[in-house]
Amino acid sequence: MRAARLIKMVLLLQSRPSMTGAELARELEVSERTVTRDAVALSEAGVPVYADRGRAGGYRLIGGYRTRLTGLGRSEAEALFLSGLPGALREMGLADAASAARLKVSAALLPSLADASASAAQRFHLDAPGWYHEPQTPPMLTRVAEAVWDDRRVRAEYGNRRGERVERLLEPYGLVLKAGVWYLCARVDGTYRVYRIDRFSTVEPVAVGGADGSAGGGLRDVDEAADAYFERDPDFDLPAFWAERAAQFARSILRTQVVIRVTQEGARRLPHVTDRAAARDALAAADGPDAAGELTVTLPVESHEVAYAQLMALGPDVEVMEPPSLRATFAEAAERLAARYA
């Protein structure tokens, strides 16, 4: 632990002209007294750390010292490619690896490029969760992420849509963060499926070695070790797979239809209150406009209840024509609204 901290301290000082004891303490998550002791230890080891006294003082490297301890480990290199997703890195437990990778890259850059990472971070930021939703980190996310990185099979207990608890042996291929919700794409019995990670109650990696998880000897252990890990299909394309499944899911939940009339303003806003692709296809196939400039649209929806909640957002710019039961629901809501504002 201390060795890693000393290396990080050298890399920090190498990437900046000078740092105060308070700044180093904050970056290293230790006390200023510990920073002083570490600086002394580095100096005794031959690293030219110099301490400037006084209010404007701090620590710096002298003599143009450059460390060669900038090689990236595998986890650091992988995390570096996700460094534009700080929230996701934190939730997957990779924040420390990404921080170390950024420091090593900064230390290897020319002095004129030392501010490149900070410059980019101040200009581009990705905020994945949707508006008005407080993001929640699933308890099993870190464990699932570790299995994804290691190509490690897991036994997971999962709550399906019917509220049943089922157990699955999964080969975890990839993680997807969609609108603040984490999903796992996994291979099960040769087919690829998608699971919401917040529905996992337990996730346990398949043991390597003996049945009790301890290493043993003999051919049986070789077979069991092989079973603990899986060989990734080189043709699997996570972005393409997710795009296809997301489109299938969006189509599968639109199980019924409603017929509506919309004004021009209602037509403009319709893709913003219901399924975007379904609304655009329905508008393209719509009859009209009629003499009043309105369109008659047959719209696929998830259910009449969902359609009511979505279409109410259009207010007077929509009129439900069919089914009669939904039209009656809107008429009743209009009467209640008129009475409230009478």
Tab-separated table of C-alpha atoms in Angstrom:
chain	number	residue	atom	x	y	z
A	1	MET	CA	0.000	0.000	0.000
A	2	ARG	CA	2.745	2.471	0.945
A	3	ALA	CA	4.803	1.594	-2.148
A	4	ALA	CA	1.844	2.368	-4.393
A	5	ARG	CA	1.305	5.659	-2.558
A	6	LEU	CA	4.962	6.659	-2.986
A	7	ILE	CA	4.803	5.932	-6.726
A	8	LYS	CA	1.628	7.973	-7.004
A	9	MET	CA	3.282	10.858	-5.157
A	10	VAL	CA	6.228	10.851	-7.585
A	11	LEU	CA	3.871	10.785	-10.578
A	12	LEU	CA	1.833	13.660	-9.162
A	13	LEU	CA	4.945	15.790	-8.663
A	14	GLN	CA	6.232	14.855	-12.098
A	15	SER	CA	3.008	15.992	-13.786
A	16	ARG	CA	2.906	19.389	-12.006
A	17	PRO	CA	5.524	22.056	-11.276
A	18	SER	CA	4.782	22.072	-7.522
A	19	MET	CA	2.170	20.866	-5.035
A	20	THR	CA	1.474	21.921	-1.467
A	21	GLY	CA	1.353	19.426	1.367
A	22	ALA	CA	-2.420	19.914	1.615
A	23	GLU	CA	-2.898	19.197	-2.098
A	24	LEU	CA	-0.816	16.027	-1.899
A	25	ALA	CA	-2.634	14.913	1.234
A	26	ARG	CA	-5.963	15.351	-0.531
A	27	GLU	CA	-4.856	13.476	-3.655
A	28	LEU	CA	-3.242	10.634	-1.677
A	29	GLU	CA	-6.023	10.525	0.956
A	30	VAL	CA	-3.564	10.761	3.865
A	31	SER	CA	-2.557	13.382	6.434
A	32	GLU	CA	-0.013	16.130	5.735
A	33	ARG	CA	2.251	14.515	8.316
A	34	THR	CA	2.231	11.322	6.251
A	35	VAL	CA	3.079	13.383	3.154
A	36	THR	CA	6.126	14.791	4.985
A	37	ARG	CA	7.284	11.299	5.995
A	38	ASP	CA	6.780	9.998	2.442
A	39	ALA	CA	8.780	12.909	1.003
A	40	VAL	CA	11.650	12.085	3.340
A	41	ALA	CA	11.486	8.395	2.372
A	42	LEU	CA	11.600	9.275	-1.339
A	43	SER	CA	14.552	11.603	-0.804
A	44	GLU	CA	16.455	8.886	1.083
A	45	ALA	CA	15.720	6.496	-1.797
A	46	GLY	CA	17.352	8.889	-4.282
A	47	VAL	CA	14.263	10.629	-5.665
A	48	PRO	CA	15.060	14.384	-5.615
A	49	VAL	CA	11.982	15.677	-3.788
A	50	TYR	CA	12.548	19.239	-2.587
A	51	ALA	CA	10.376	21.002	-0.003
A	52	ASP	CA	9.990	24.787	-0.220
A	53	ARG	CA	9.266	26.402	3.134
A	54	GLY	CA	6.834	29.237	3.792
A	55	ARG	CA	3.239	30.093	2.921
A	56	ALA	CA	3.821	29.747	-0.831
A	57	GLY	CA	5.968	26.638	-0.425
A	58	GLY	CA	5.337	23.091	-1.442
A	59	TYR	CA	6.938	19.971	-2.862
A	60	ARG	CA	8.580	19.642	-6.254
A	61	LEU	CA	11.050	17.465	-8.148
A	62	ILE	CA	14.381	19.080	-8.988
A	63	GLY	CA	16.952	18.506	-11.714
A	64	GLY	CA	14.395	17.567	-14.401
A	65	TYR	CA	13.822	14.198	-12.712
A	66	ARG	CA	11.628	11.798	-14.754
A	67	THR	CA	10.495	8.442	-13.449
A	68	ARG	CA	10.252	5.391	-15.683
A	69	LEU	CA	7.468	3.876	-13.557
A	70	THR	CA	4.834	4.754	-16.143
A	71	GLY	CA	3.946	1.335	-17.570
A	72	LEU	CA	0.204	0.683	-17.505
A	73	GLY	CA	-1.128	-2.480	-15.892
A	74	ARG	CA	-3.933	-4.317	-17.669
A	75	SER	CA	-6.703	-3.067	-15.367
A	76	GLU	CA	-5.358	0.489	-15.652
A	77	ALA	CA	-5.210	0.317	-19.446
A	78	GLU	CA	-8.770	-1.019	-19.659
A	79	ALA	CA	-10.050	1.594	-17.224
A	80	LEU	CA	-8.332	4.358	-19.203
A	81	PHE	CA	-10.611	3.728	-22.163
A	82	LEU	CA	-13.603	4.340	-19.857
A	83	SER	CA	-12.202	7.467	-18.248
A	84	GLY	CA	-14.886	9.600	-19.905
A	85	LEU	CA	-17.465	7.836	-17.714
A	86	PRO	CA	-16.435	8.865	-14.182
A	87	GLY	CA	-19.743	7.904	-12.573
A	88	ALA	CA	-19.791	4.488	-14.233
A	89	LEU	CA	-16.164	3.851	-13.242
A	90	ARG	CA	-17.003	4.659	-9.626
A	91	GLU	CA	-19.997	2.317	-9.590
A	92	MET	CA	-17.970	-0.547	-11.129
A	93	GLY	CA	-15.140	-0.078	-8.599
A	94	LEU	CA	-12.594	1.064	-11.193
A	95	ALA	CA	-12.042	4.668	-10.089
A	96	ASP	CA	-8.635	3.953	-8.507
A	97	ALA	CA	-7.362	2.091	-11.579
A	98	ALA	CA	-8.479	4.918	-13.866
A	99	SER	CA	-6.858	7.523	-11.625
A	100	ALA	CA	-3.552	5.639	-11.640
A	101	ALA	CA	-3.714	5.234	-15.426
A	102	ARG	CA	-4.329	8.946	-15.985
A	103	LEU	CA	-1.405	9.812	-13.710
A	104	LYS	CA	0.937	7.483	-15.610
A	105	VAL	CA	-0.149	8.899	-18.960
A	106	SER	CA	0.308	12.455	-17.667
A	107	ALA	CA	3.768	11.599	-16.350
A	108	ALA	CA	4.790	10.230	-19.759
A	109	LEU	CA	3.656	13.346	-21.643
A	110	LEU	CA	5.856	16.266	-22.548
A	111	PRO	CA	5.586	19.182	-20.088
A	112	SER	CA	3.768	21.242	-22.726
A	113	LEU	CA	1.004	18.596	-22.843
A	114	ALA	CA	0.719	17.991	-19.105
A	115	ASP	CA	-2.611	19.839	-18.863
A	116	ALA	CA	-4.248	17.854	-21.688
A	117	SER	CA	-6.339	15.616	-19.413
A	118	ALA	CA	-7.618	18.507	-17.304
A	119	SER	CA	-8.314	20.541	-20.444
A	120	ALA	CA	-10.460	17.763	-21.933
A	121	ALA	CA	-12.265	17.060	-18.635
A	122	GLN	CA	-13.298	20.709	-18.360
A	123	ARG	CA	-14.758	20.682	-21.864
A	124	PHE	CA	-16.588	17.340	-22.157
A	125	HIS	CA	-18.612	15.434	-19.576
A	126	LEU	CA	-21.105	12.586	-19.887
A	127	ASP	CA	-24.052	12.452	-17.459
A	128	ALA	CA	-25.806	9.158	-18.211
A	129	PRO	CA	-28.880	9.076	-15.894
A	130	GLY	CA	-32.121	10.677	-17.080
A	131	TRP	CA	-33.588	13.841	-15.597
A	132	TYR	CA	-35.547	13.668	-12.337
A	133	HIS	CA	-34.184	10.220	-11.464
A	134	GLU	CA	-31.750	9.746	-8.609
A	135	PRO	CA	-29.260	7.117	-9.833
A	136	GLN	CA	-28.993	4.020	-7.665
A	137	THR	CA	-25.951	1.737	-7.758
A	138	PRO	CA	-27.072	-1.932	-7.782
A	139	PRO	CA	-25.487	-3.843	-4.865
A	140	MET	CA	-24.228	-6.609	-7.180
A	141	LEU	CA	-22.710	-4.292	-9.822
A	142	THR	CA	-19.097	-4.443	-8.636
A	143	ARG	CA	-19.166	-8.231	-8.435
A	144	VAL	CA	-20.721	-8.525	-11.890
A	145	ALA	CA	-18.180	-6.065	-13.328
A	146	GLU	CA	-15.297	-8.134	-11.931
A	147	ALA	CA	-16.709	-11.239	-13.613
A	148	VAL	CA	-17.074	-9.362	-16.921
A	149	TRP	CA	-13.428	-8.235	-16.808
A	150	ASP	CA	-12.183	-11.729	-15.887
A	151	ASP	CA	-14.432	-13.756	-18.268
A	152	ARG	CA	-15.559	-15.604	-15.130
A	153	ARG	CA	-18.731	-17.689	-14.954
A	154	VAL	CA	-21.133	-16.780	-12.139
A	155	ARG	CA	-24.138	-18.347	-10.456
A	156	ALA	CA	-26.765	-15.668	-9.998
A	157	GLU	CA	-30.192	-15.520	-8.386
A	158	TYR	CA	-32.509	-13.252	-10.330
A	159	GLY	CA	-36.037	-11.913	-9.918
A	160	ASN	CA	-37.951	-12.150	-13.190
A	161	ARG	CA	-40.910	-10.010	-14.276
A	162	ARG	CA	-43.391	-12.429	-12.696
A	163	GLY	CA	-41.761	-11.951	-9.300
A	164	GLU	CA	-40.232	-15.441	-9.292
A	165	ARG	CA	-36.687	-16.101	-8.031
A	166	VAL	CA	-34.664	-18.113	-10.548
A	167	GLU	CA	-31.027	-19.249	-10.541
A	168	ARG	CA	-28.878	-19.064	-13.655
A	169	LEU	CA	-25.328	-20.047	-14.606
A	170	LEU	CA	-24.170	-17.016	-16.607
A	171	GLU	CA	-21.268	-16.154	-18.845
A	172	PRO	CA	-21.147	-12.359	-18.360
A	173	TYR	CA	-20.151	-10.720	-21.651
A	174	GLY	CA	-20.748	-7.011	-21.159
A	175	LEU	CA	-22.326	-4.201	-19.151
A	176	VAL	CA	-24.627	-1.503	-20.526
A	177	LEU	CA	-25.675	1.681	-18.728
A	178	LYS	CA	-28.982	2.867	-20.222
A	179	ALA	CA	-30.702	5.976	-18.815
A	180	GLY	CA	-29.192	5.350	-15.378
A	181	VAL	CA	-30.065	1.615	-15.303
A	182	TRP	CA	-27.355	-1.065	-15.479
A	183	TYR	CA	-27.882	-4.156	-17.649
A	184	LEU	CA	-25.817	-7.336	-18.089
A	185	CYS	CA	-25.529	-9.022	-21.487
A	186	ALA	CA	-24.740	-12.674	-20.779
A	187	ARG	CA	-24.593	-16.005	-22.573
A	188	VAL	CA	-26.841	-18.690	-21.106
A	189	ASP	CA	-26.944	-22.188	-22.616
A	190	GLY	CA	-25.479	-20.873	-25.849
A	191	THR	CA	-27.869	-17.927	-26.269
A	192	TYR	CA	-27.393	-14.266	-25.350
A	193	ARG	CA	-29.793	-12.602	-22.930
A	194	VAL	CA	-30.140	-9.298	-21.099
A	195	TYR	CA	-30.629	-8.934	-17.323
A	196	ARG	CA	-31.266	-5.885	-15.146
A	197	ILE	CA	-28.507	-5.932	-12.537
A	198	ASP	CA	-30.709	-4.397	-9.826
A	199	ARG	CA	-32.785	-7.605	-9.960
A	200	PHE	CA	-29.851	-9.811	-8.923
A	201	SER	CA	-30.022	-10.824	-5.272
A	202	THR	CA	-26.848	-12.961	-5.291
A	203	VAL	CA	-23.899	-13.266	-7.674
A	204	GLU	CA	-21.190	-15.836	-6.927
A	205	PRO	CA	-18.222	-16.657	-9.186
A	206	VAL	CA	-17.873	-20.337	-10.037
A	207	ALA	CA	-15.159	-21.794	-7.793
A	208	VAL	CA	-11.756	-22.717	-9.167
A	209	GLY	CA	-10.306	-26.032	-7.948
A	210	GLY	CA	-12.103	-28.295	-5.495
A	211	ALA	CA	-15.777	-28.162	-4.603
A	212	ASP	CA	-14.973	-26.053	-1.554
A	213	GLY	CA	-13.155	-23.465	-3.709
A	214	SER	CA	-9.665	-24.555	-2.605
A	215	ALA	CA	-6.991	-25.520	-5.105
A	216	GLY	CA	-6.354	-29.217	-5.443
A	217	GLY	CA	-4.399	-31.566	-7.646
A	218	GLY	CA	-5.117	-33.870	-10.520
A	219	LEU	CA	-7.073	-33.816	-13.780
A	220	ARG	CA	-10.408	-33.115	-12.061
A	221	ASP	CA	-9.132	-29.741	-10.876
A	222	VAL	CA	-8.009	-28.818	-14.383
A	223	ASP	CA	-11.535	-29.466	-15.662
A	224	GLU	CA	-13.107	-27.480	-12.829
A	225	ALA	CA	-10.696	-24.599	-13.351
A	226	ALA	CA	-11.660	-24.544	-17.023
A	227	ASP	CA	-15.347	-24.496	-16.041
A	228	ALA	CA	-14.776	-21.445	-13.837
A	229	TYR	CA	-13.859	-19.342	-16.874
A	230	PHE	CA	-15.371	-19.132	-20.333
A	231	GLU	CA	-13.895	-18.450	-23.742
A	232	ARG	CA	-15.327	-15.276	-25.225
A	233	ASP	CA	-16.824	-15.449	-28.715
A	234	PRO	CA	-14.558	-13.175	-30.815
A	235	ASP	CA	-17.497	-12.333	-33.118
A	236	PHE	CA	-19.654	-10.953	-30.297
A	237	ASP	CA	-20.231	-7.205	-30.795
A	238	LEU	CA	-21.680	-5.617	-27.647
A	239	PRO	CA	-22.884	-2.304	-29.202
A	240	ALA	CA	-24.524	-4.104	-32.139
A	241	PHE	CA	-26.124	-6.725	-29.869
A	242	TRP	CA	-27.512	-4.067	-27.538
A	243	ALA	CA	-28.895	-1.962	-30.407
A	244	GLU	CA	-30.712	-4.992	-31.824
A	245	ARG	CA	-32.128	-6.115	-28.468
A	246	ALA	CA	-33.185	-2.575	-27.528
A	247	ALA	CA	-35.093	-2.264	-30.808
A	248	GLN	CA	-36.711	-5.685	-30.271
A	249	PHE	CA	-37.732	-4.748	-26.737
A	250	ALA	CA	-39.236	-1.444	-27.835
A	251	ARG	CA	-41.310	-3.225	-30.488
A	252	SER	CA	-42.347	-6.092	-28.208
A	253	ILE	CA	-44.005	-3.909	-25.556
A	254	LEU	CA	-46.219	-2.073	-28.086
A	255	ARG	CA	-48.958	-4.707	-27.959
A	256	THR	CA	-52.063	-2.667	-28.832
A	257	GLN	CA	-53.169	0.361	-30.864
A	258	VAL	CA	-55.133	3.570	-30.452
A	259	VAL	CA	-56.519	5.905	-33.107
A	260	ILE	CA	-56.040	9.617	-32.416
A	261	ARG	CA	-56.439	12.960	-34.126
A	262	VAL	CA	-53.668	15.466	-33.529
A	263	THR	CA	-53.122	19.080	-34.412
A	264	GLN	CA	-49.908	20.154	-36.093
A	265	GLU	CA	-48.523	21.035	-32.666
A	266	GLY	CA	-49.662	17.656	-31.331
A	267	ALA	CA	-47.931	15.889	-34.221
A	268	ARG	CA	-44.723	17.771	-33.461
A	269	ARG	CA	-44.823	16.801	-29.777
A	270	LEU	CA	-46.081	13.210	-30.163
A	271	PRO	CA	-42.573	11.625	-30.522
A	272	HIS	CA	-41.570	13.331	-27.256
A	273	VAL	CA	-44.347	11.768	-25.135
A	274	THR	CA	-44.473	8.204	-26.498
A	275	ASP	CA	-42.147	5.736	-28.220
A	276	ARG	CA	-40.166	7.894	-30.638
A	277	ALA	CA	-39.762	5.383	-33.488
A	278	ALA	CA	-43.372	4.178	-33.254
A	279	ALA	CA	-44.687	7.748	-33.266
A	280	ARG	CA	-42.639	8.741	-36.299
A	281	ASP	CA	-43.721	5.660	-38.269
A	282	ALA	CA	-47.358	6.274	-37.326
A	283	LEU	CA	-47.197	9.932	-38.362
A	284	ALA	CA	-45.584	9.001	-41.697
A	285	ALA	CA	-48.471	6.588	-42.406
A	286	ALA	CA	-51.210	8.924	-41.118
A	287	ASP	CA	-54.249	10.122	-43.074
A	288	GLY	CA	-54.578	13.838	-43.635
A	289	PRO	CA	-54.187	16.558	-42.889
A	290	ASP	CA	-57.938	17.188	-42.999
A	291	ALA	CA	-59.706	20.510	-43.562
A	292	ALA	CA	-58.802	21.596	-40.026
A	293	GLY	CA	-55.150	20.705	-40.602
A	294	GLU	CA	-55.294	17.694	-38.263
A	295	LEU	CA	-53.908	14.197	-38.768
A	296	THR	CA	-55.614	10.874	-37.979
A	297	VAL	CA	-52.964	8.531	-36.580
A	298	THR	CA	-53.017	4.834	-35.684
A	299	LEU	CA	-50.477	4.641	-32.877
A	300	PRO	CA	-48.970	1.448	-31.376
A	301	VAL	CA	-48.904	1.673	-27.568
A	302	GLU	CA	-47.936	-0.511	-24.632
A	303	SER	CA	-51.449	-0.479	-23.121
A	304	HIS	CA	-54.466	1.802	-22.874
A	305	GLU	CA	-53.396	2.835	-19.376
A	306	VAL	CA	-49.935	3.830	-20.596
A	307	ALA	CA	-51.445	5.598	-23.624
A	308	TYR	CA	-53.688	7.629	-21.299
A	309	ALA	CA	-50.717	8.783	-19.209
A	310	GLN	CA	-48.652	9.643	-22.288
A	311	LEU	CA	-51.301	11.343	-24.435
A	312	MET	CA	-52.639	13.473	-21.591
A	313	ALA	CA	-49.385	15.422	-21.912
A	314	LEU	CA	-50.625	16.729	-25.296
A	315	GLY	CA	-53.690	18.343	-23.715
A	316	PRO	CA	-56.093	19.851	-26.289
A	317	ASP	CA	-53.766	18.976	-29.179
A	318	VAL	CA	-54.966	15.356	-29.217
A	319	GLU	CA	-58.374	13.667	-29.497
A	320	VAL	CA	-58.747	9.932	-28.905
A	321	MET	CA	-61.057	8.333	-31.466
A	322	GLU	CA	-60.656	4.622	-30.643
A	323	PRO	CA	-61.094	2.516	-28.587
A	324	PRO	CA	-64.375	3.861	-27.162
A	325	SER	CA	-63.354	2.988	-23.587
A	326	LEU	CA	-60.210	5.131	-23.778
A	327	ARG	CA	-62.158	7.952	-25.437
A	328	ALA	CA	-64.632	7.841	-22.546
A	329	THR	CA	-61.759	8.002	-20.056
A	330	PHE	CA	-60.414	11.145	-21.747
A	331	ALA	CA	-63.905	12.685	-21.858
A	332	GLU	CA	-64.357	12.092	-18.132
A	333	ALA	CA	-60.928	13.584	-17.406
A	334	ALA	CA	-61.837	16.636	-19.538
A	335	GLU	CA	-65.072	17.116	-17.578
A	336	ARG	CA	-63.232	16.934	-14.253
A	337	LEU	CA	-60.613	19.366	-15.512
A	338	ALA	CA	-63.273	21.800	-16.762
A	339	ALA	CA	-65.114	21.596	-13.427
A	340	ARG	CA	-61.919	22.311	-11.508
A	341	TYR	CA	-61.229	25.424	-13.590
A	342	ALA	CA	-64.854	26.581	-13.813
